[in-house]
Short mmCIF file of C-alpha atoms in Angstrom, two decimals:
data_model
loop_
_atom_site.label_atom_id
_atom_site.label_comp_id
_atom_site.label_asym_id
_atom_site.label_seq_id
_atom_site.Cartn_x
_atom_site.Cartn_y
_atom_site.Cartn_z
CA MET A 37 0.12 -0.40 -0.16
CA PHE A 38 1.44 3.13 -0.31
CA PRO A 39 2.23 5.05 2.41
CA ALA A 40 0.68 8.19 3.37
CA VAL A 41 3.70 9.52 5.16
CA TRP A 42 6.90 8.29 3.62
CA SER A 43 9.75 10.19 5.28
CA ASN A 44 10.42 12.64 8.02
CA LYS A 45 11.48 14.85 5.66
CA HIS A 46 7.34 14.42 3.98
CA ALA A 47 5.46 14.86 7.53
CA VAL A 48 7.64 18.21 8.02
CA ALA A 49 6.11 18.94 4.73
CA LEU A 50 2.58 18.00 5.39
CA ILE A 51 2.91 19.71 8.54
CA VAL A 52 4.06 23.72 7.75
CA VAL A 53 1.76 22.96 4.40
CA ILE A 54 -1.55 22.47 6.60
CA ALA A 55 0.20 24.60 10.10
CA THR A 56 0.06 27.12 7.16
CA LEU A 57 -3.75 26.94 5.93
CA LEU A 58 -5.35 26.69 9.58
CA SER A 59 -3.05 29.54 10.78
CA LEU A 60 -3.29 31.93 7.53
CA PRO A 61 -5.94 33.97 9.31
CA VAL A 62 -3.40 35.23 11.80
CA LEU A 63 -0.75 35.45 9.53
CA MET A 64 -2.53 38.00 7.42
CA HIS A 65 -3.14 39.69 10.10
CA VAL A 66 0.23 40.22 10.95
CA VAL A 67 1.69 40.73 7.96
CA GLY A 68 -1.14 43.47 6.76
CA LEU A 69 -4.69 42.83 5.72
CA PRO A 70 -5.39 43.95 1.95
CA PRO A 71 -8.35 47.21 1.99
CA ARG A 72 -11.12 46.28 3.38
CA GLY A 73 -12.52 47.73 0.27
CA SER A 74 -12.42 44.86 -1.76
CA VAL A 75 -13.70 42.08 0.14
CA TYR A 76 -16.98 42.41 -0.98
CA SER A 77 -16.13 42.34 -4.58
CA GLY A 78 -14.35 38.82 -4.08
CA ILE A 79 -17.87 37.11 -3.89
CA ARG A 80 -19.48 35.96 -7.28
CA VAL A 81 -20.69 38.00 -9.72
CA GLU A 82 -23.61 34.81 -10.11
CA THR A 83 -24.37 35.23 -6.85
CA GLY A 84 -25.76 38.90 -6.50
CA THR A 85 -24.60 42.34 -5.06
CA GLY A 86 -21.20 42.39 -4.18
CA PRO A 87 -19.99 44.85 -6.49
CA GLN A 88 -22.71 46.79 -5.56
CA ASP A 89 -22.11 46.70 -2.50
CA GLU A 90 -18.06 47.71 -2.56
CA PHE A 91 -19.01 50.39 -4.79
CA THR A 92 -21.75 52.47 -2.05
CA ILE A 93 -19.91 51.91 1.29
CA PHE A 94 -16.23 52.21 -0.82
CA GLU A 95 -16.17 54.14 -3.50
CA GLU A 96 -19.14 56.54 -3.93
CA LYS A 97 -19.12 59.72 -1.13
CA GLY A 98 -21.73 61.59 1.06
CA PRO A 99 -24.63 61.22 2.94
CA VAL A 100 -27.21 59.29 1.70
CA ASP A 101 -30.63 59.37 3.45
CA ILE A 102 -32.42 56.46 3.58
CA LEU A 103 -30.16 53.26 3.75
CA PHE A 104 -31.99 49.62 3.32
CA VAL A 105 -29.67 46.60 4.43
CA GLY A 106 -30.59 43.30 4.14
CA SER A 107 -30.66 39.97 2.55
CA SER A 108 -32.40 39.45 -1.84
CA LEU A 109 -35.68 39.98 -0.08
CA LEU A 110 -35.45 43.89 0.03
CA VAL A 111 -33.20 43.52 -3.37
CA ARG A 112 -36.18 41.69 -4.88
CA GLY A 113 -39.00 43.50 -2.22
CA VAL A 114 -38.12 47.46 -2.77
CA ASP A 115 -37.72 49.32 -5.94
CA ARG A 116 -35.38 52.35 -4.41
CA ASP A 117 -35.68 54.66 -7.77
CA TYR A 118 -39.00 54.71 -6.67
CA ILE A 119 -38.82 55.46 -3.08
CA GLN A 120 -35.77 58.15 -4.27
CA GLN A 121 -38.46 59.89 -6.52
CA GLN A 122 -41.07 59.94 -4.05
CA LEU A 123 -38.58 61.13 -0.70
CA SER A 124 -37.27 64.06 -3.37
CA ALA A 125 -40.42 65.39 -4.04
CA GLN A 126 -41.14 65.12 -0.63
CA LEU A 127 -37.60 67.13 0.18
CA GLY A 128 -37.79 69.34 -2.78
CA ARG A 129 -34.17 67.90 -3.25
CA PRO A 130 -32.79 65.44 -4.60
CA ALA A 131 -32.62 62.07 -2.40
CA ARG A 132 -29.81 59.73 -2.36
CA VAL A 133 -31.80 56.05 -1.07
CA ARG A 134 -29.70 53.26 -1.36
CA TYR A 135 -29.49 49.62 -0.28
CA LEU A 136 -26.63 47.34 0.25
CA ALA A 137 -27.82 43.21 0.53
CA LEU A 138 -26.00 39.93 -0.23
CA LYS A 139 -28.08 36.45 -1.06
CA TRP A 140 -28.96 34.56 1.86
CA GLN A 141 -29.80 35.56 5.00
CA GLY A 142 -27.84 36.03 8.06
CA LEU A 143 -27.77 38.83 11.06
CA ASP A 144 -23.85 39.12 10.71
CA MET A 145 -23.94 39.46 7.18
CA GLN A 146 -26.56 42.70 7.87
CA TYR A 147 -24.29 43.85 11.14
CA MET A 148 -20.97 43.88 8.84
CA LEU A 149 -22.90 45.68 5.80
CA MET A 150 -24.23 48.30 7.89
CA ARG A 151 -20.84 48.87 10.09
CA ASP A 152 -19.15 49.28 7.43
CA PHE A 153 -20.81 51.89 5.16
CA LEU A 154 -21.61 53.61 8.95
CA GLU A 155 -18.00 54.18 9.40
CA HIS A 156 -17.21 55.75 5.33
CA HIS A 157 -21.21 57.18 5.66
CA ALA A 158 -24.16 59.24 7.40
CA ALA A 159 -27.07 57.95 7.10
CA GLY A 160 -30.29 60.08 7.45
CA MET A 161 -32.43 56.15 8.26
CA VAL A 162 -31.04 52.56 8.18
CA ILE A 163 -34.31 50.33 7.18
CA MET A 164 -34.31 46.81 7.50
CA ASN A 165 -35.37 43.54 6.55
CA MET A 166 -34.96 40.86 9.61
CA PRO A 167 -34.29 37.11 9.18
CA THR A 168 -37.32 34.67 7.97
CA ASP A 169 -37.74 30.82 8.38
CA ALA A 170 -35.81 31.23 5.15
CA LEU A 171 -32.88 31.30 7.34
CA ILE A 172 -32.14 27.83 8.55
CA GLY A 173 -29.73 27.25 11.04
CA ASP A 174 -27.80 29.04 13.47
CA SER A 175 -24.23 29.96 12.17
CA PRO A 176 -22.30 32.01 10.15
CA HIS A 177 -22.99 33.78 6.47
CA ILE A 178 -22.89 31.55 3.84
CA GLN A 179 -20.48 34.31 2.29
CA ALA A 180 -18.83 35.17 5.18
CA TYR A 181 -15.75 33.84 4.84
CA ARG A 182 -15.34 36.22 1.87
CA TRP A 183 -15.78 39.52 4.19
CA MET A 184 -15.28 38.41 8.09
CA ARG A 185 -11.37 38.68 8.48
CA TRP A 186 -9.56 37.24 11.37
CA GLY A 187 -8.77 40.35 14.19
CA GLU A 188 -10.32 43.08 11.95
CA PHE A 189 -12.98 44.04 13.89
CA PRO A 190 -11.88 41.74 17.25
CA GLN A 191 -14.38 43.41 19.36
CA SER A 192 -17.29 42.33 17.83
CA THR A 193 -16.92 39.14 17.99
CA ALA A 194 -15.49 39.16 21.79
CA GLY A 195 -18.66 38.35 22.81
CA LEU A 196 -19.60 35.22 21.21
CA ALA A 197 -19.90 31.67 22.51
CA MET A 198 -16.34 29.44 21.62
CA ARG A 199 -18.52 27.09 19.31
CA GLU A 200 -19.44 30.22 17.59
CA ARG A 201 -16.11 31.52 17.63
CA LEU A 202 -14.69 28.79 16.44
CA ALA A 203 -17.31 28.80 13.66
CA ILE A 204 -16.20 32.11 12.20
CA TYR A 205 -12.65 30.90 12.60
CA GLY A 206 -13.30 28.10 10.18
CA ALA A 207 -14.94 30.36 7.69
CA GLU A 208 -12.11 32.74 7.67
CA VAL A 209 -9.17 30.01 6.95
CA LEU A 210 -11.46 28.86 3.97
CA GLY A 211 -11.47 32.81 3.33
CA ALA A 212 -7.83 33.30 3.66
CA PRO A 213 -6.28 31.58 -0.04
CA ARG A 214 -8.74 33.78 -1.24
CA GLN A 215 -8.10 36.88 0.82
CA ILE A 216 -4.58 36.40 0.03
CA VAL A 217 -4.89 36.99 -3.77
CA ASN A 218 -5.47 40.33 -3.40
CA TYR A 219 -2.46 41.26 -2.40
CA ILE A 220 -1.13 40.16 -5.71
CA ARG A 221 -4.80 40.54 -7.65
CA PRO A 222 -7.01 42.83 -5.99
CA ASN A 223 -11.16 42.41 -6.71
CA ARG A 224 -12.64 44.97 -8.83
CA LEU A 225 -13.68 42.19 -11.99
CA VAL A 226 -16.50 44.68 -12.41
CA THR A 227 -15.60 48.13 -13.81
CA ASP A 228 -18.24 48.47 -15.26
CA PRO A 229 -21.32 50.36 -13.63
CA ALA A 230 -24.44 49.22 -15.97
CA MET A 231 -23.27 46.13 -14.92
CA VAL A 232 -22.70 46.75 -11.53
CA ALA A 233 -25.95 48.25 -11.44
CA LYS A 234 -27.70 45.13 -13.15
CA LEU A 235 -26.12 42.95 -11.07
CA GLY A 236 -26.50 45.21 -7.78
CA SER A 237 -30.72 45.25 -8.96
CA GLN A 238 -30.91 42.33 -9.83
CA SER A 239 -33.13 43.02 -12.76
CA ASP A 240 -33.03 39.50 -14.31
CA TYR A 241 -35.22 38.17 -12.07
CA GLY A 242 -37.73 40.84 -13.12
CA ALA A 243 -40.19 39.62 -15.85
CA VAL A 244 -39.62 36.09 -14.57
CA GLY A 245 -43.09 33.80 -13.60
CA TYR A 246 -43.53 32.04 -11.08
CA PHE A 247 -40.95 28.60 -10.39
CA GLY A 248 -40.29 28.80 -14.01
CA GLY A 249 -43.84 29.44 -15.20
CA PRO A 250 -45.24 32.19 -17.34
CA PHE A 251 -44.79 36.25 -16.22
CA VAL A 252 -47.85 38.08 -16.16
CA PRO A 253 -47.91 41.50 -16.31
CA GLU A 254 -49.99 42.63 -12.96
CA PRO A 255 -52.00 46.05 -11.76
CA ARG A 256 -48.97 47.38 -9.69
CA THR A 257 -50.51 50.17 -8.33
CA PRO A 258 -52.13 48.68 -4.75
CA PRO A 259 -55.15 49.59 -2.95
CA ALA A 260 -54.42 53.12 -0.37
CA PHE A 261 -53.40 51.82 3.34
CA ALA A 262 -53.27 54.37 5.97
CA PRO A 263 -49.35 54.78 6.75
CA ALA A 264 -50.24 54.29 10.53
CA SER A 265 -51.77 51.23 10.02
CA MET A 266 -48.36 49.73 8.65
CA ILE A 267 -46.68 49.75 12.11
CA ALA A 268 -46.74 47.78 14.66
CA GLN A 269 -47.98 48.69 17.78
CA GLY A 270 -45.70 46.61 20.25
CA ALA A 271 -45.39 43.04 20.64
CA GLY A 272 -48.99 42.40 20.64
CA ASP A 273 -50.26 44.48 17.59
CA ALA A 274 -53.22 42.12 16.19
CA ASN A 275 -51.66 42.62 12.47
CA PHE A 276 -48.87 40.88 13.45
CA ASP A 277 -47.24 37.85 14.97
CA PHE A 278 -44.20 37.89 16.47
CA HIS A 279 -43.86 34.63 17.80
CA GLY A 280 -42.43 32.70 15.10
CA LYS A 281 -39.47 30.44 15.52
CA PRO A 282 -36.56 32.15 17.36
CA LEU A 283 -33.11 33.38 16.42
CA GLY A 284 -30.73 30.94 17.83
CA PRO A 285 -28.08 32.46 20.49
CA TYR A 286 -25.64 33.30 17.33
CA HIS A 287 -28.01 35.52 15.51
CA GLN A 288 -29.63 37.23 18.03
CA TYR A 289 -26.48 38.29 19.19
CA TRP A 290 -26.08 39.51 15.51
CA ALA A 291 -29.25 41.71 16.54
CA ARG A 292 -27.92 43.11 19.90
CA LYS A 293 -24.39 43.78 18.26
CA ILE A 294 -27.14 46.04 14.47
CA GLY A 295 -28.79 47.61 18.10
CA ASP A 296 -25.05 48.19 19.39
CA LEU A 297 -24.48 50.48 16.33
CA VAL A 298 -27.98 52.05 15.70
CA LYS A 299 -27.07 54.09 19.23
CA GLN A 300 -23.62 54.16 18.41
CA TYR A 301 -24.26 56.27 15.47
CA HIS A 302 -27.61 57.82 16.64
CA VAL A 303 -28.97 56.52 13.26
CA PRO A 304 -32.89 56.41 13.11
CA PHE A 305 -34.20 52.88 12.31
CA ALA A 306 -36.53 50.69 11.87
CA MET A 307 -37.18 47.30 10.21
CA LEU A 308 -39.68 45.89 6.71
CA HIS A 309 -41.69 42.68 6.51
CA ILE A 310 -41.07 42.20 2.53
CA PRO A 311 -43.86 39.19 2.29
CA GLU A 312 -42.72 35.56 0.70
CA ASP A 313 -45.07 33.38 -1.28
CA THR A 314 -45.69 31.45 1.74
CA GLU A 315 -47.73 34.26 3.20
CA LYS A 316 -50.34 34.00 0.74
CA GLY A 317 -54.15 34.89 2.91
CA SER A 318 -51.96 35.57 6.38
CA ILE A 319 -54.32 38.18 7.72
CA THR A 320 -50.75 38.82 10.14
CA VAL A 321 -47.58 39.97 9.54
CA PRO A 322 -45.46 36.98 10.41
CA GLU A 323 -42.11 38.06 12.26
CA ARG A 324 -39.70 35.61 14.28
CA MET A 325 -39.43 37.42 16.91
CA TYR A 326 -40.20 40.92 18.24
CA TRP A 327 -36.95 42.57 17.05
CA PRO A 328 -36.57 46.07 18.91
CA GLU A 329 -37.08 44.15 22.21
CA VAL A 330 -34.02 41.25 20.72
CA MET A 331 -32.25 44.62 19.29
CA GLY A 332 -32.10 46.59 22.27
CA VAL A 333 -34.12 49.32 20.49
CA PRO A 334 -37.47 49.76 21.65
CA ASP A 335 -38.78 52.19 20.16
CA ALA A 336 -37.86 50.85 16.65
CA PRO A 337 -40.68 50.56 14.30
CA VAL A 338 -41.52 47.41 12.36
CA ILE A 339 -43.22 47.83 9.26
CA GLY A 340 -45.55 45.35 7.64
CA LEU A 341 -48.31 44.50 5.91
CA PRO A 342 -50.25 40.87 5.95
CA SER A 343 -50.43 39.41 2.84
CA ALA A 344 -54.12 38.96 2.78
CA THR A 345 -54.52 42.76 3.70
CA LEU A 346 -51.74 43.77 0.46
CA PHE A 347 -53.40 41.77 -2.08
CA HIS A 348 -56.68 41.93 -0.71
CA SER A 349 -58.29 43.36 -4.13
CA THR A 350 -56.61 40.65 -5.72
CA PRO A 351 -57.83 37.56 -6.94
CA SER A 352 -56.16 34.76 -5.21
CA ALA A 353 -55.14 32.65 -7.92
CA GLU A 354 -53.20 35.84 -9.58
CA VAL A 355 -51.02 36.40 -5.91
CA ASP A 356 -48.81 33.96 -7.28
CA ASN A 357 -47.89 36.20 -10.89
CA TYR A 358 -46.34 38.61 -8.34
CA TYR A 359 -43.88 36.25 -7.43
CA TYR A 360 -40.71 34.12 -9.68
CA ASP A 361 -40.05 32.13 -5.95
CA GLN A 362 -40.25 33.25 -2.70
CA HIS A 363 -39.56 36.89 -4.03
CA PHE A 364 -40.96 39.03 -5.62
CA ASN A 365 -41.18 39.75 -9.37
CA ASP A 366 -41.26 43.51 -11.02
CA ASN A 367 -45.18 43.09 -10.52
CA GLY A 368 -44.96 42.49 -6.86
CA ARG A 369 -41.96 44.55 -5.97
CA GLU A 370 -43.66 47.69 -7.09
CA PHE A 371 -46.94 46.62 -5.92
CA PHE A 372 -45.81 46.43 -2.42
CA THR A 373 -43.07 49.06 -2.72
CA ARG A 374 -45.96 51.46 -3.73
CA ALA A 375 -47.93 50.25 -0.68
CA VAL A 376 -44.98 50.63 2.04
CA THR A 377 -43.83 53.70 0.53
CA PRO A 378 -46.33 56.41 2.46
CA THR A 379 -45.66 54.76 5.97
CA ILE A 380 -41.22 54.64 4.71
CA LEU A 381 -42.02 58.27 4.18
CA GLN A 382 -43.91 59.26 7.09
CA LEU A 383 -41.20 57.64 9.69
CA PHE A 384 -38.35 59.55 7.48
CA SER A 385 -39.95 63.11 8.09
CA GLN A 386 -40.28 61.89 12.15
CA GLU A 387 -37.42 60.09 12.82
CA ALA A 388 -34.84 61.54 10.24
CA HIS A 389 -36.04 64.83 10.05
CA ALA A 390 -34.01 66.49 12.72
CA GLN A 391 -30.98 64.54 11.35
CA PRO A 392 -30.42 65.56 7.62
CA ALA A 393 -27.78 63.48 5.92
CA ARG A 394 -24.31 65.54 6.22
CA MET B 74 7.34 5.17 -5.56
CA PRO B 75 8.90 6.39 -2.49
CA SER B 76 10.33 3.02 -0.26
CA PRO B 77 8.88 3.03 2.83
CA PRO B 78 9.83 4.12 5.68
CA ALA B 79 12.51 2.70 8.10
CA LYS B 80 11.34 4.57 11.23
CA LEU B 81 9.53 7.94 11.25
CA ASN B 82 9.48 10.44 13.91
CA PRO B 83 6.56 9.86 15.76
CA ALA B 84 6.24 13.29 17.36
CA LEU B 85 5.68 14.48 13.82
CA ILE B 86 3.15 12.14 13.15
CA SER B 87 1.45 13.08 16.52
CA ALA B 88 1.95 16.63 15.19
CA LEU B 89 0.27 15.66 12.09
CA VAL B 90 -2.66 13.58 13.57
CA VAL B 91 -3.31 16.95 16.09
CA LEU B 92 -2.91 19.08 12.85
CA CYS B 93 -5.59 17.16 10.88
CA VAL B 94 -8.36 16.18 14.33
CA ALA B 95 -7.58 20.13 14.02
CA ALA B 96 -8.80 20.64 9.87
CA ILE B 97 -11.85 18.50 10.42
CA ALA B 98 -13.20 20.10 13.86
CA LEU B 99 -12.97 23.15 12.16
CA THR B 100 -14.69 21.94 8.86
CA LEU B 101 -17.51 20.59 11.54
CA CYS B 102 -17.88 23.90 12.70
CA ILE B 103 -19.22 25.17 9.56
CA THR B 104 -22.51 24.39 8.94
CA PRO B 105 -22.94 21.81 6.26
CA ASP B 106 -25.84 24.03 4.81
CA SER B 107 -23.15 26.51 3.52
CA LEU B 108 -20.89 24.21 2.61
CA SER B 109 -23.63 22.31 0.27
CA VAL B 110 -25.13 25.83 -0.94
CA ASN B 111 -21.60 27.07 -1.45
CA LEU B 112 -20.81 23.87 -3.53
CA VAL B 113 -23.90 23.62 -5.31
CA TYR B 114 -23.06 27.92 -6.41
CA GLN B 115 -19.47 27.03 -6.89
CA ALA B 116 -18.96 30.51 -4.66
CA PHE B 117 -15.12 28.62 -3.73
#
């Protein structure tokens, strides 16, 4: 049989290789990490919005009025340009609305995006979509190995349990070889602004039918709802159900860290529920937990519309035409955004009025 | 093909085993969901 180790020299070589790979995140920190501005564009473009996140955080200058932070549900659920247009009309000046998102859910990811942004820009208001049942497990975000780098924000992970810190370190080991390439050949594979915008909006999904079916254009003007009716009035609000499956300790930790960011930067903060296809007919807005309490920001509003209310004038058989899977296609994105925009604008005028974007 | 070793240093082999166990333990700490999804999308 061919021996696994055939000499002491071979054993030493294997030890050096494995030890180097396992300690690479630490070694890179000691040597000096590549610029953080290149971490998000290291994410494969097929997986979404990394290049746009990098552009919005590290290249674009100046404050924004409203920053949305979330997952792909947010990208496909919020029509940024529409809200920007409406906010511009309300403010009487060009407004700036941006979003930061990555595919798949995870509050560690949302914390990191929000933190990176607020370290470089002022925001008049931050709005986040919170994890749904699509967030399975309680471990680092699927793309964490791209943007978590050892020793970078030590205070951020200091309160995690050893098991969770080991999981993060495992992700960092996985990502370190790719991070090393940044020393030689920085990321920034996508330099075409139009391509960045296209990837960032995931517009390829705009005119796609439900789970591969034909795309059917639907009315995109929703019924009018009173703005205040979309904001939860505490944990017992009859339009909301805050008693879903609780997040595990790992993601609850990051929820608290997001709350800490809100307090540290004194930025007005709200949460927005984006309905998924499985909510069809639901008379309440399903949330896994009562987020203001979990995050330690008791006054933060939660915005949401029960699916049955949003689509009350839409025939049941046609509701699926607003989705391409659990995400909205362009029918749903425009319909939903138009429904919630008055509430967002009202909150902005109340919460962010005293703190204009600098 | 190299000839079988006459004598391997037990300390080196022990160190190698420890490192392999550490690598496996770290791998297990990363959710299998993450790994499988990444493989599907060839995100590596």
